[in-house]
Amino acid sequence: MPRIGPRIMSEAQKIHRYLPLLLPECRSIAASLQELKWIKNELNSPRKIHQACRLRGLHYPLQYILGSQPFGELDVICKSGVLIPRWETAEWAQDLADRLPAETKMTVTDLCTGTGCIPLLLKYNRPQIDVTGIDISSKALSLSRQNSKALKLELHLQKQDVLNNNEKIGSGIIDILTCNPPYIPRRDFIKETTLSVKLYEPRLALLGDMEFYKNLVEKWLYRSNSFIYEVGDISQSEYVLKEIQHHTVFSSLWHVGFRNDSNGHPRVVYGFRKEGTSHNMSTIFQNYGQLMH
Ligand SMILES: C[S@@+](CC[C@H](N)C(=O)[O-])C[C@H]1O[C@@H](n2cnc3c(N)ncnc32)[C@H](O)[C@@H]1O
């Protein structure tokens, strides 16, 4: 990343004395001004505003400073130690919420729930559904509980290792299984993530490769009627597709699709049972992405 030159620093200093603190993270005067406006809107004391700008200069995430992040129509509480929800996730989760039937009862289990943003957004849009969030991290569970309370949306929570204790999670068949797992391979972590993410967001929430997709195929397909897993790149979607296509039983039972985010990047692999479910999955997932199988 190129360094900020002295000319732009002194230009920023002339506009506002805190702008030079924001420039290293925001990279331009316009972006720094926008951020200063947000900080001033949220924090009322000059001391807090100055402290916030200083922290931003150290690449500390704005959401941890201001304490929240919009996720669809929700304002989700954010705290250090728990991944900040991303717009890419909100995009597919909101579209999924809009597709769920308005009155029908359904069960949703969200693996790797973090702040609880995904099940809470689904519950907000479809209050009749029953939502459960699972995470291995105590910090994540405590924050998702706090979000559930603050938003007045009921969310069942369970602390479990998704990869090893699958049988201890819930019971019966899950209608919709959602998951945004840690999916950045160690080899890509250094070059592909920003300093702010590298320094301050939990690695437990970020670092992963194929293990959660493998676990989906080996364990969760037996227990769910549909799944929506976020991916970091196309190889993770292709892995799930190949495993289902080449499976003697799954290949005749499941449809599989890929979905890009609005920046055109592969973002989701999803699947649903062709028949035998009490809800019409093919209507819910019609044109959700591109069907591959
Ligand atoms: C990418 S974050 C997703 C958080 C949230 N769902 C979101 O979209 O913002 C992944 C989450 O998985 C959790 N996690 C990591 N390994 C896990 C495991 N083996 N079992 C359960 N949760 C795990 C982390 O604690 C983290 O909260």
mmCIF file of C-alpha atoms and ligand atoms in Angstrom:
data_model
loop_
_atom_site.group_PDB
_atom_site.id
_atom_site.type_symbol
_atom_site.label_atom_id
_atom_site.label_comp_id
_atom_site.label_asym_id
_atom_site.label_seq_id
_atom_site.Cartn_x
_atom_site.Cartn_y
_atom_site.Cartn_z
ATOM 1 C CA MET A 1 0.000 0.000 0.000
ATOM 2 C CA PRO A 2 1.544 3.405 -0.973
ATOM 3 C CA ARG A 3 2.429 5.750 1.904
ATOM 4 C CA ILE A 4 0.460 8.967 2.402
ATOM 5 C CA GLY A 5 2.636 11.830 1.195
ATOM 6 C CA PRO A 6 3.372 15.019 3.225
ATOM 7 C CA ARG A 7 1.413 17.243 0.820
ATOM 8 C CA ILE A 8 -1.882 15.457 1.346
ATOM 9 C CA MET A 9 -1.188 15.367 5.110
ATOM 10 C CA SER A 10 -0.760 19.145 5.319
ATOM 11 C CA GLU A 11 -3.805 19.693 3.105
ATOM 12 C CA ALA A 12 -5.811 17.484 5.490
ATOM 13 C CA GLN A 13 -4.424 19.334 8.535
ATOM 14 C CA LYS A 14 -5.701 22.630 7.094
ATOM 15 C CA ILE A 15 -9.238 21.248 6.760
ATOM 16 C CA HIS A 16 -9.444 19.670 10.242
ATOM 17 C CA ARG A 17 -6.736 18.842 12.763
ATOM 18 C CA TYR A 18 -8.033 15.243 13.174
ATOM 19 C CA LEU A 19 -8.021 14.414 9.465
ATOM 20 C CA PRO A 20 -4.313 13.423 9.385
ATOM 21 C CA LEU A 21 -5.147 10.804 12.030
ATOM 22 C CA LEU A 22 -7.824 9.288 9.789
ATOM 23 C CA LEU A 23 -5.879 9.390 6.522
ATOM 24 C CA PRO A 24 -3.719 6.249 7.039
ATOM 25 C CA GLU A 25 -6.845 4.090 7.241
ATOM 26 C CA CYS A 26 -9.236 6.066 5.009
ATOM 27 C CA ARG A 27 -6.603 6.822 2.304
ATOM 28 C CA SER A 28 -8.286 9.982 0.916
ATOM 29 C CA ILE A 29 -9.440 13.346 2.272
ATOM 30 C CA ALA A 30 -13.005 12.746 1.098
ATOM 31 C CA ALA A 31 -13.198 9.355 2.863
ATOM 32 C CA SER A 32 -11.593 10.807 6.015
ATOM 33 C CA LEU A 33 -14.126 13.650 6.086
ATOM 34 C CA GLN A 34 -16.983 11.186 5.722
ATOM 35 C CA GLU A 35 -15.638 9.111 8.579
ATOM 36 C CA LEU A 36 -15.095 12.140 10.806
ATOM 37 C CA LYS A 37 -18.734 13.052 10.194
ATOM 38 C CA TRP A 38 -19.870 9.559 11.308
ATOM 39 C CA ILE A 39 -17.656 9.704 14.388
ATOM 40 C CA LYS A 40 -18.969 13.162 15.351
ATOM 41 C CA ASN A 41 -22.552 12.014 14.828
ATOM 42 C CA GLU A 42 -22.112 9.048 17.170
ATOM 43 C CA LEU A 43 -19.757 10.347 19.851
ATOM 44 C CA ASN A 44 -20.658 13.462 21.752
ATOM 45 C CA SER A 45 -17.540 14.452 23.691
ATOM 46 C CA PRO A 46 -14.501 16.082 22.028
ATOM 47 C CA ARG A 47 -12.250 13.730 24.051
ATOM 48 C CA LYS A 48 -14.034 10.640 22.674
ATOM 49 C CA ILE A 49 -13.895 12.021 19.125
ATOM 50 C CA HIS A 50 -10.162 12.615 19.400
ATOM 51 C CA GLN A 51 -9.587 9.156 20.906
ATOM 52 C CA ALA A 52 -11.657 7.565 18.104
ATOM 53 C CA CYS A 53 -9.576 9.320 15.431
ATOM 54 C CA ARG A 54 -6.368 8.233 17.137
ATOM 55 C CA LEU A 55 -7.548 4.622 17.176
ATOM 56 C CA ARG A 56 -8.517 4.812 13.505
ATOM 57 C CA GLY A 57 -4.969 6.005 12.798
ATOM 58 C CA LEU A 58 -3.876 2.679 14.293
ATOM 59 C CA HIS A 59 -6.306 0.868 11.920
ATOM 60 C CA TYR A 60 -8.703 -0.042 14.759
ATOM 61 C CA PRO A 61 -12.096 -0.882 13.136
ATOM 62 C CA LEU A 62 -14.668 1.900 13.163
ATOM 63 C CA GLN A 63 -17.412 -0.571 14.105
ATOM 64 C CA TYR A 64 -15.603 -1.513 17.320
ATOM 65 C CA ILE A 65 -15.227 2.186 18.147
ATOM 66 C CA LEU A 66 -18.812 3.171 17.398
ATOM 67 C CA GLY A 67 -20.135 -0.136 18.749
ATOM 68 C CA SER A 68 -22.406 -1.178 15.912
ATOM 69 C CA GLN A 69 -22.793 -1.958 12.229
ATOM 70 C CA PRO A 70 -25.893 -1.864 10.011
ATOM 71 C CA PHE A 71 -26.913 -5.310 8.743
ATOM 72 C CA GLY A 72 -29.921 -5.068 6.442
ATOM 73 C CA GLU A 73 -32.421 -3.045 8.460
ATOM 74 C CA LEU A 74 -30.828 -4.021 11.755
ATOM 75 C CA ASP A 75 -28.198 -2.215 13.747
ATOM 76 C CA VAL A 76 -26.020 -4.992 15.141
ATOM 77 C CA ILE A 77 -23.881 -4.409 18.255
ATOM 78 C CA CYS A 78 -20.180 -5.045 17.555
ATOM 79 C CA LYS A 79 -17.423 -5.724 20.064
ATOM 80 C CA SER A 80 -13.764 -6.537 19.824
ATOM 81 C CA GLY A 81 -13.198 -10.310 19.651
ATOM 82 C CA VAL A 82 -16.187 -10.965 17.381
ATOM 83 C CA LEU A 83 -16.205 -10.610 13.585
ATOM 84 C CA ILE A 84 -17.848 -7.448 12.241
ATOM 85 C CA PRO A 85 -20.753 -8.391 9.946
ATOM 86 C CA ARG A 86 -20.064 -7.639 6.256
ATOM 87 C CA TRP A 87 -22.358 -6.151 3.588
ATOM 88 C CA GLU A 88 -21.693 -9.198 1.371
ATOM 89 C CA THR A 89 -23.305 -11.404 4.026
ATOM 90 C CA ALA A 90 -26.200 -8.999 4.597
ATOM 91 C CA GLU A 91 -26.904 -9.067 0.859
ATOM 92 C CA TRP A 92 -27.498 -12.828 0.572
ATOM 93 C CA ALA A 93 -29.161 -13.044 4.000
ATOM 94 C CA GLN A 94 -31.641 -10.257 3.184
ATOM 95 C CA ASP A 95 -32.515 -11.877 -0.149
ATOM 96 C CA LEU A 96 -33.050 -15.193 1.630
ATOM 97 C CA ALA A 97 -35.284 -13.503 4.234
ATOM 98 C CA ASP A 98 -37.418 -11.933 1.485
ATOM 99 C CA ARG A 99 -37.931 -15.341 -0.098
ATOM 100 C CA LEU A 100 -39.173 -17.160 3.004
ATOM 101 C CA PRO A 101 -42.951 -17.585 3.078
ATOM 102 C CA ALA A 102 -44.533 -14.873 5.221
ATOM 103 C CA GLU A 103 -46.652 -17.057 7.486
ATOM 104 C CA THR A 104 -45.107 -20.528 7.415
ATOM 105 C CA LYS A 105 -43.261 -21.889 10.442
ATOM 106 C CA MET A 106 -39.757 -23.068 9.618
ATOM 107 C CA THR A 107 -36.582 -23.894 11.497
ATOM 108 C CA VAL A 108 -33.316 -22.133 10.724
ATOM 109 C CA THR A 109 -29.946 -23.087 12.241
ATOM 110 C CA ASP A 110 -27.068 -20.702 11.710
ATOM 111 C CA LEU A 111 -23.646 -22.276 12.226
ATOM 112 C CA CYS A 112 -20.738 -19.950 13.118
ATOM 113 C CA THR A 113 -23.192 -17.256 14.139
ATOM 114 C CA GLY A 114 -20.782 -14.577 15.482
ATOM 115 C CA THR A 115 -22.894 -11.517 16.381
ATOM 116 C CA GLY A 116 -26.025 -13.507 15.457
ATOM 117 C CA CYS A 117 -26.569 -11.152 12.520
ATOM 118 C CA ILE A 118 -27.853 -13.782 10.043
ATOM 119 C CA PRO A 119 -30.539 -15.502 12.172
ATOM 120 C CA LEU A 120 -31.577 -12.153 13.683
ATOM 121 C CA LEU A 121 -32.103 -10.626 10.247
ATOM 122 C CA LEU A 122 -34.155 -13.657 9.156
ATOM 123 C CA LYS A 123 -36.233 -13.523 12.351
ATOM 124 C CA TYR A 124 -36.787 -9.761 11.991
ATOM 125 C CA ASN A 125 -38.206 -10.261 8.510
ATOM 126 C CA ARG A 126 -40.107 -13.491 9.268
ATOM 127 C CA PRO A 127 -41.088 -13.453 12.972
ATOM 128 C CA GLN A 128 -42.820 -16.849 12.782
ATOM 129 C CA ILE A 129 -39.596 -18.779 12.098
ATOM 130 C CA ASP A 130 -37.616 -20.470 14.825
ATOM 131 C CA VAL A 131 -33.922 -19.496 14.736
ATOM 132 C CA THR A 132 -30.892 -21.039 16.426
ATOM 133 C CA GLY A 133 -27.309 -19.779 16.388
ATOM 134 C CA ILE A 134 -24.234 -21.930 17.098
ATOM 135 C CA ASP A 135 -20.701 -20.750 17.792
ATOM 136 C CA ILE A 136 -17.601 -22.124 19.478
ATOM 137 C CA SER A 137 -16.615 -18.710 20.891
ATOM 138 C CA SER A 138 -17.963 -17.553 24.262
ATOM 139 C CA LYS A 139 -17.446 -13.915 23.240
ATOM 140 C CA ALA A 140 -19.546 -14.449 20.106
ATOM 141 C CA LEU A 141 -22.323 -16.151 22.046
ATOM 142 C CA SER A 142 -22.444 -13.454 24.682
ATOM 143 C CA LEU A 143 -22.634 -10.778 21.972
ATOM 144 C CA SER A 144 -25.307 -12.607 19.965
ATOM 145 C CA ARG A 145 -27.321 -12.922 23.200
ATOM 146 C CA GLN A 146 -26.918 -9.174 23.731
ATOM 147 C CA ASN A 147 -28.031 -8.486 20.143
ATOM 148 C CA SER A 148 -31.045 -10.747 20.506
ATOM 149 C CA LYS A 149 -32.105 -8.878 23.665
ATOM 150 C CA ALA A 150 -31.446 -5.395 22.255
ATOM 151 C CA LEU A 151 -33.379 -6.151 19.062
ATOM 152 C CA LYS A 152 -36.134 -8.024 20.960
ATOM 153 C CA LEU A 153 -35.825 -10.987 18.597
ATOM 154 C CA GLU A 154 -35.834 -14.488 20.075
ATOM 155 C CA LEU A 155 -32.718 -16.474 19.183
ATOM 156 C CA HIS A 156 -31.783 -19.876 20.666
ATOM 157 C CA LEU A 157 -28.058 -20.131 21.205
ATOM 158 C CA GLN A 158 -25.707 -23.031 21.722
ATOM 159 C CA LYS A 159 -21.962 -23.157 22.299
ATOM 160 C CA GLN A 160 -20.620 -25.995 20.179
ATOM 161 C CA ASP A 161 -17.778 -26.935 17.915
ATOM 162 C CA VAL A 162 -19.587 -27.348 14.605
ATOM 163 C CA LEU A 163 -16.839 -29.531 13.190
ATOM 164 C CA ASN A 164 -16.764 -32.083 15.973
ATOM 165 C CA ASN A 165 -20.047 -32.056 17.866
ATOM 166 C CA ASN A 166 -22.560 -32.074 15.071
ATOM 167 C CA GLU A 167 -24.791 -34.637 16.814
ATOM 168 C CA LYS A 168 -25.077 -32.412 19.907
ATOM 169 C CA ILE A 169 -26.571 -29.543 17.901
ATOM 170 C CA GLY A 170 -30.375 -29.367 17.901
ATOM 171 C CA SER A 171 -32.519 -32.320 16.900
ATOM 172 C CA GLY A 172 -34.546 -33.404 13.897
ATOM 173 C CA ILE A 173 -34.352 -32.024 10.378
ATOM 174 C CA ILE A 174 -33.434 -28.368 9.901
ATOM 175 C CA ASP A 175 -35.393 -26.576 7.168
ATOM 176 C CA ILE A 176 -32.692 -24.017 6.425
ATOM 177 C CA LEU A 177 -29.056 -24.321 7.431
ATOM 178 C CA THR A 178 -27.040 -21.121 7.080
ATOM 179 C CA CYS A 179 -23.332 -20.668 7.683
ATOM 180 C CA ASN A 180 -20.680 -18.038 7.127
ATOM 181 C CA PRO A 181 -17.656 -20.077 8.192
ATOM 182 C CA PRO A 182 -14.038 -18.989 8.589
ATOM 183 C CA TYR A 183 -12.879 -19.407 4.993
ATOM 184 C CA ILE A 184 -9.647 -17.500 4.355
ATOM 185 C CA PRO A 185 -6.791 -19.967 3.778
ATOM 186 C CA ARG A 186 -3.674 -19.201 5.837
ATOM 187 C CA ARG A 187 -1.671 -18.740 2.617
ATOM 188 C CA ASP A 188 -4.003 -15.886 1.484
ATOM 189 C CA PHE A 189 -4.434 -14.227 4.873
ATOM 190 C CA ILE A 190 -1.421 -11.930 4.743
ATOM 191 C CA LYS A 191 -1.830 -10.705 1.184
ATOM 192 C CA GLU A 192 -5.624 -10.564 0.936
ATOM 193 C CA THR A 193 -6.792 -8.960 4.173
ATOM 194 C CA THR A 194 -6.500 -5.330 5.214
ATOM 195 C CA LEU A 195 -4.317 -4.279 8.135
ATOM 196 C CA SER A 196 -7.396 -3.491 10.180
ATOM 197 C CA VAL A 197 -8.725 -7.059 9.759
ATOM 198 C CA LYS A 198 -5.308 -8.642 10.335
ATOM 199 C CA LEU A 199 -4.597 -6.682 13.482
ATOM 200 C CA TYR A 200 -7.956 -6.564 15.199
ATOM 201 C CA GLU A 201 -10.485 -9.150 14.021
ATOM 202 C CA PRO A 202 -10.399 -12.651 15.531
ATOM 203 C CA ARG A 203 -8.454 -15.232 13.513
ATOM 204 C CA LEU A 204 -10.842 -17.920 14.779
ATOM 205 C CA ALA A 205 -13.510 -16.190 12.688
ATOM 206 C CA LEU A 206 -11.351 -15.757 9.592
ATOM 207 C CA LEU A 207 -8.894 -18.584 9.003
ATOM 208 C CA GLY A 208 -10.191 -21.710 7.333
ATOM 209 C CA ASP A 209 -10.130 -23.623 4.106
ATOM 210 C CA MET A 210 -12.306 -26.581 3.112
ATOM 211 C CA GLU A 211 -13.091 -28.001 6.565
ATOM 212 C CA PHE A 212 -16.550 -26.457 7.007
ATOM 213 C CA TYR A 213 -17.598 -27.410 3.447
ATOM 214 C CA LYS A 214 -16.339 -30.958 4.031
ATOM 215 C CA ASN A 215 -18.289 -31.048 7.286
ATOM 216 C CA LEU A 216 -21.410 -29.841 5.423
ATOM 217 C CA VAL A 217 -21.232 -32.716 2.975
ATOM 218 C CA GLU A 218 -20.261 -35.349 5.537
ATOM 219 C CA LYS A 219 -22.660 -34.399 8.332
ATOM 220 C CA TRP A 220 -25.208 -31.688 7.688
ATOM 221 C CA LEU A 221 -26.736 -32.821 4.405
ATOM 222 C CA TYR A 222 -28.304 -35.730 6.292
ATOM 223 C CA ARG A 223 -29.971 -33.344 8.718
ATOM 224 C CA SER A 224 -31.185 -30.452 6.588
ATOM 225 C CA ASN A 225 -33.597 -29.644 3.789
ATOM 226 C CA SER A 226 -31.511 -26.791 2.409
ATOM 227 C CA PHE A 227 -28.214 -25.016 3.035
ATOM 228 C CA ILE A 228 -26.662 -21.638 2.268
ATOM 229 C CA TYR A 229 -22.914 -21.382 2.930
ATOM 230 C CA GLU A 230 -20.883 -18.261 2.300
ATOM 231 C CA VAL A 231 -17.627 -18.836 0.403
ATOM 232 C CA GLY A 232 -14.422 -16.864 -0.047
ATOM 233 C CA ASP A 233 -13.685 -18.216 -3.495
ATOM 234 C CA ILE A 234 -15.068 -20.437 -6.210
ATOM 235 C CA SER A 235 -12.974 -23.488 -5.221
ATOM 236 C CA GLN A 236 -15.072 -23.846 -2.050
ATOM 237 C CA SER A 237 -18.333 -23.806 -4.067
ATOM 238 C CA GLU A 238 -16.877 -26.232 -6.591
ATOM 239 C CA TYR A 239 -15.820 -28.608 -3.833
ATOM 240 C CA VAL A 240 -19.412 -28.834 -2.505
ATOM 241 C CA LEU A 241 -20.818 -29.206 -6.016
ATOM 242 C CA LYS A 242 -18.408 -32.006 -6.911
ATOM 243 C CA GLU A 243 -19.010 -33.903 -3.676
ATOM 244 C CA ILE A 244 -22.775 -33.845 -4.240
ATOM 245 C CA GLN A 245 -22.615 -34.552 -7.979
ATOM 246 C CA HIS A 246 -20.409 -37.583 -7.460
ATOM 247 C CA HIS A 247 -22.230 -38.996 -4.457
ATOM 248 C CA THR A 248 -24.337 -42.060 -5.207
ATOM 249 C CA VAL A 249 -27.240 -40.902 -3.000
ATOM 250 C CA PHE A 250 -26.912 -37.095 -2.728
ATOM 251 C CA SER A 251 -26.688 -36.560 -6.476
ATOM 252 C CA SER A 252 -30.303 -37.637 -6.967
ATOM 253 C CA LEU A 253 -31.592 -35.856 -3.839
ATOM 254 C CA TRP A 254 -30.024 -32.409 -3.997
ATOM 255 C CA HIS A 255 -29.917 -29.391 -6.275
ATOM 256 C CA VAL A 256 -26.823 -27.180 -5.914
ATOM 257 C CA GLY A 257 -26.369 -23.550 -6.974
ATOM 258 C CA PHE A 258 -23.752 -20.789 -6.901
ATOM 259 C CA ARG A 259 -24.403 -17.124 -6.195
ATOM 260 C CA ASN A 260 -22.193 -14.060 -6.697
ATOM 261 C CA ASP A 261 -22.325 -10.867 -4.654
ATOM 262 C CA SER A 262 -23.137 -7.562 -6.325
ATOM 263 C CA ASN A 263 -19.417 -6.974 -6.946
ATOM 264 C CA GLY A 264 -19.466 -10.121 -9.089
ATOM 265 C CA HIS A 265 -17.434 -12.252 -6.640
ATOM 266 C CA PRO A 266 -18.448 -15.833 -5.801
ATOM 267 C CA ARG A 267 -20.196 -15.496 -2.439
ATOM 268 C CA VAL A 268 -22.516 -18.430 -1.739
ATOM 269 C CA VAL A 269 -22.934 -22.118 -2.433
ATOM 270 C CA TYR A 270 -26.481 -23.259 -1.722
ATOM 271 C CA GLY A 271 -28.489 -26.415 -2.080
ATOM 272 C CA PHE A 272 -31.949 -27.808 -1.485
ATOM 273 C CA ARG A 273 -33.633 -31.185 -1.587
ATOM 274 C CA LYS A 274 -35.468 -31.876 -4.820
ATOM 275 C CA GLU A 275 -38.463 -33.383 -3.012
ATOM 276 C CA GLY A 276 -39.714 -34.882 0.233
ATOM 277 C CA THR A 277 -39.711 -31.631 2.227
ATOM 278 C CA SER A 278 -42.789 -30.040 3.814
ATOM 279 C CA HIS A 279 -41.864 -26.643 2.323
ATOM 280 C CA ASN A 280 -41.457 -25.914 -1.346
ATOM 281 C CA MET A 281 -37.720 -25.365 -1.471
ATOM 282 C CA SER A 282 -37.555 -24.924 -5.232
ATOM 283 C CA THR A 283 -39.900 -21.905 -4.970
ATOM 284 C CA ILE A 284 -37.801 -20.356 -2.205
ATOM 285 C CA PHE A 285 -34.568 -20.794 -4.161
ATOM 286 C CA GLN A 286 -35.881 -19.969 -7.635
ATOM 287 C CA ASN A 287 -33.291 -17.655 -9.256
ATOM 288 C CA TYR A 288 -31.458 -17.210 -5.947
ATOM 289 C CA GLY A 289 -28.286 -17.869 -7.922
ATOM 290 C CA GLN A 290 -27.344 -20.157 -10.754
ATOM 291 C CA LEU A 291 -28.297 -23.812 -10.462
ATOM 292 C CA MET A 292 -25.294 -26.007 -11.261
ATOM 293 C CA HIS A 293 -26.780 -29.421 -10.521
HETATM 294 C C1 LIG B 1 -16.767 -15.608 9.507
HETATM 295 S S1 LIG B 1 -17.338 -15.546 11.181
HETATM 296 C C2 LIG B 1 -19.073 -15.348 10.851
HETATM 297 C C3 LIG B 1 -19.810 -14.580 11.892
HETATM 298 C C4 LIG B 1 -21.228 -14.191 11.488
HETATM 299 N N1 LIG B 1 -22.012 -15.318 11.096
HETATM 300 C C5 LIG B 1 -21.196 -13.182 10.345
HETATM 301 O O1 LIG B 1 -21.597 -13.516 9.232
HETATM 302 O O2 LIG B 1 -20.771 -12.035 10.580
HETATM 303 C C6 LIG B 1 -17.133 -17.200 11.662
HETATM 304 C C7 LIG B 1 -17.586 -17.571 13.085
HETATM 305 O O3 LIG B 1 -17.323 -18.983 13.251
HETATM 306 C C8 LIG B 1 -16.966 -19.250 14.587
HETATM 307 N N2 LIG B 1 -16.257 -20.547 14.586
HETATM 308 C C9 LIG B 1 -14.989 -20.814 14.197
HETATM 309 N N3 LIG B 1 -14.728 -22.123 14.303
HETATM 310 C C10 LIG B 1 -15.870 -22.717 14.771
HETATM 311 C C11 LIG B 1 -16.231 -24.056 15.084
HETATM 312 N N4 LIG B 1 -15.371 -25.068 14.915
HETATM 313 N N5 LIG B 1 -17.477 -24.305 15.539
HETATM 314 C C12 LIG B 1 -18.358 -23.278 15.718
HETATM 315 N N6 LIG B 1 -18.071 -21.993 15.434
HETATM 316 C C13 LIG B 1 -16.848 -21.711 14.962
HETATM 317 C C14 LIG B 1 -16.138 -18.035 14.984
HETATM 318 O O4 LIG B 1 -16.111 -17.888 16.384
HETATM 319 C C15 LIG B 1 -16.872 -16.900 14.240
HETATM 320 O O5 LIG B 1 -17.817 -16.295 15.095
#
